[in-house]
Amino acid sequence: MWIAHTEGWISIVAHRDDPEVLLVRARRDDHITHLWPDAEIIILPDADYRYRAAISREMVAEVIAEVLINMEYDDFKSHVSDVELRTSYLSIWDFMRERLDE
């Protein structure tokens, strides 16, 4: 699952070895630590997602639910303060619009 939040882009997948845990992955470590400040970040320099954290399913669900419950913006893109991240999101938005709009 990909999640684009105002402070980063993360990928969440099941952990291969531990069914109680999800693997939260990102290209920047702060995209994980913004949501899970106490996460133990594993760095894999040659991996598709360089930064990873094994986090309990409950903690992942709790934090994502909190983000949704506390959401106040009515336009996502304008609330992304990191210019490089916002530009990336706009590129993704445009790519998807071109291919999926009917």
Tab-separated table of C-alpha atoms in Angstrom:
chain	number	residue	atom	x	y	z
A	1	MET	CA	0.000	0.000	0.000
A	2	TRP	CA	1.310	3.435	-0.858
A	3	ILE	CA	0.359	6.346	1.341
A	4	ALA	CA	1.086	9.935	0.416
A	5	HIS	CA	0.866	12.135	3.481
A	6	THR	CA	1.732	15.805	3.866
A	7	GLU	CA	5.155	14.956	5.299
A	8	GLY	CA	6.126	12.054	3.080
A	9	TRP	CA	5.516	9.049	0.871
A	10	ILE	CA	5.527	5.589	2.422
A	11	SER	CA	4.989	2.034	1.311
A	12	ILE	CA	3.464	-0.429	3.777
A	13	VAL	CA	3.656	-4.183	3.220
A	14	ALA	CA	3.300	-7.326	5.302
A	15	HIS	CA	6.487	-8.447	7.017
A	16	ARG	CA	7.717	-11.694	5.437
A	17	ASP	CA	8.731	-13.284	8.723
A	18	ASP	CA	6.380	-11.825	11.327
A	19	PRO	CA	2.601	-11.721	10.758
A	20	GLU	CA	2.176	-9.317	13.701
A	21	VAL	CA	4.313	-6.657	12.032
A	22	LEU	CA	4.106	-4.440	8.971
A	23	LEU	CA	7.128	-3.140	7.135
A	24	VAL	CA	6.938	0.620	6.595
A	25	ARG	CA	9.307	1.658	3.828
A	26	ALA	CA	10.384	5.024	2.424
A	27	ARG	CA	13.004	6.731	0.315
A	28	ARG	CA	13.691	9.235	3.100
A	29	ASP	CA	13.891	8.285	6.770
A	30	ASP	CA	11.924	11.336	7.918
A	31	HIS	CA	8.922	10.152	5.903
A	32	ILE	CA	8.701	7.319	8.433
A	33	THR	CA	9.832	9.125	11.580
A	34	HIS	CA	7.361	11.958	11.095
A	35	LEU	CA	4.564	9.469	11.774
A	36	TRP	CA	6.458	7.040	14.027
A	37	PRO	CA	9.137	9.128	15.807
A	38	ASP	CA	10.354	6.181	17.888
A	39	ALA	CA	10.652	3.776	14.965
A	40	GLU	CA	13.929	1.929	14.639
A	41	ILE	CA	15.014	2.682	11.080
A	42	ILE	CA	16.889	0.027	9.137
A	43	ILE	CA	18.989	1.329	6.240
A	44	LEU	CA	19.440	-0.859	3.172
A	45	PRO	CA	21.500	1.267	0.744
A	46	ASP	CA	20.839	-0.904	-2.322
A	47	ALA	CA	17.139	-1.611	-1.716
A	48	ASP	CA	14.277	-0.066	-3.657
A	49	TYR	CA	13.185	1.618	-0.416
A	50	ARG	CA	16.374	2.507	1.449
A	51	TYR	CA	14.676	3.142	4.815
A	52	ARG	CA	12.492	0.593	6.601
A	53	ALA	CA	10.899	0.089	9.973
A	54	ALA	CA	9.154	-2.998	11.335
A	55	ILE	CA	6.123	-1.681	13.223
A	56	SER	CA	3.240	-3.575	14.814
A	57	ARG	CA	0.067	-3.707	12.758
A	58	GLU	CA	-1.816	-2.063	15.615
A	59	MET	CA	0.611	0.875	15.810
A	60	VAL	CA	0.518	1.404	12.045
A	61	ALA	CA	-3.292	1.347	12.044
A	62	GLU	CA	-3.484	3.635	15.082
A	63	VAL	CA	-1.222	6.296	13.582
A	64	ILE	CA	-2.844	6.234	10.132
A	65	ALA	CA	-6.297	6.451	11.742
A	66	GLU	CA	-5.132	9.422	13.835
A	67	VAL	CA	-3.904	11.217	10.709
A	68	LEU	CA	-7.304	10.698	9.072
A	69	ILE	CA	-9.310	11.696	12.136
A	70	ASN	CA	-7.292	14.903	12.571
A	71	MET	CA	-7.309	15.914	8.898
A	72	GLU	CA	-8.450	19.517	8.431
A	73	TYR	CA	-7.306	20.474	4.931
A	74	ASP	CA	-9.671	20.476	1.969
A	75	ASP	CA	-6.876	20.385	-0.612
A	76	PHE	CA	-4.037	17.940	-0.052
A	77	LYS	CA	-1.453	19.282	-2.490
A	78	SER	CA	-1.499	22.812	-1.085
A	79	HIS	CA	-0.713	21.478	2.403
A	80	VAL	CA	2.544	19.775	1.452
A	81	SER	CA	5.218	22.233	2.583
A	82	ASP	CA	8.276	20.398	1.186
A	83	VAL	CA	8.616	21.799	-2.345
A	84	GLU	CA	10.372	18.727	-3.758
A	85	LEU	CA	7.756	16.412	-2.259
A	86	ARG	CA	4.868	18.585	-3.494
A	87	THR	CA	6.383	18.654	-6.995
A	88	SER	CA	6.650	14.856	-6.926
A	89	TYR	CA	3.025	14.538	-5.811
A	90	LEU	CA	1.898	16.872	-8.599
A	91	SER	CA	3.740	14.708	-11.125
A	92	ILE	CA	2.043	11.583	-9.757
A	93	TRP	CA	-1.345	13.333	-9.763
A	94	ASP	CA	-0.869	14.423	-13.390
A	95	PHE	CA	0.329	10.979	-14.479
A	96	MET	CA	-2.709	9.285	-12.925
A	97	ARG	CA	-5.101	11.906	-14.320
A	98	GLU	CA	-3.777	11.368	-17.851
A	99	ARG	CA	-4.127	7.601	-17.647
A	100	LEU	CA	-7.213	7.035	-15.528
A	101	ASP	CA	-9.610	9.881	-16.315
A	102	GLU	CA	-12.409	8.694	-18.555
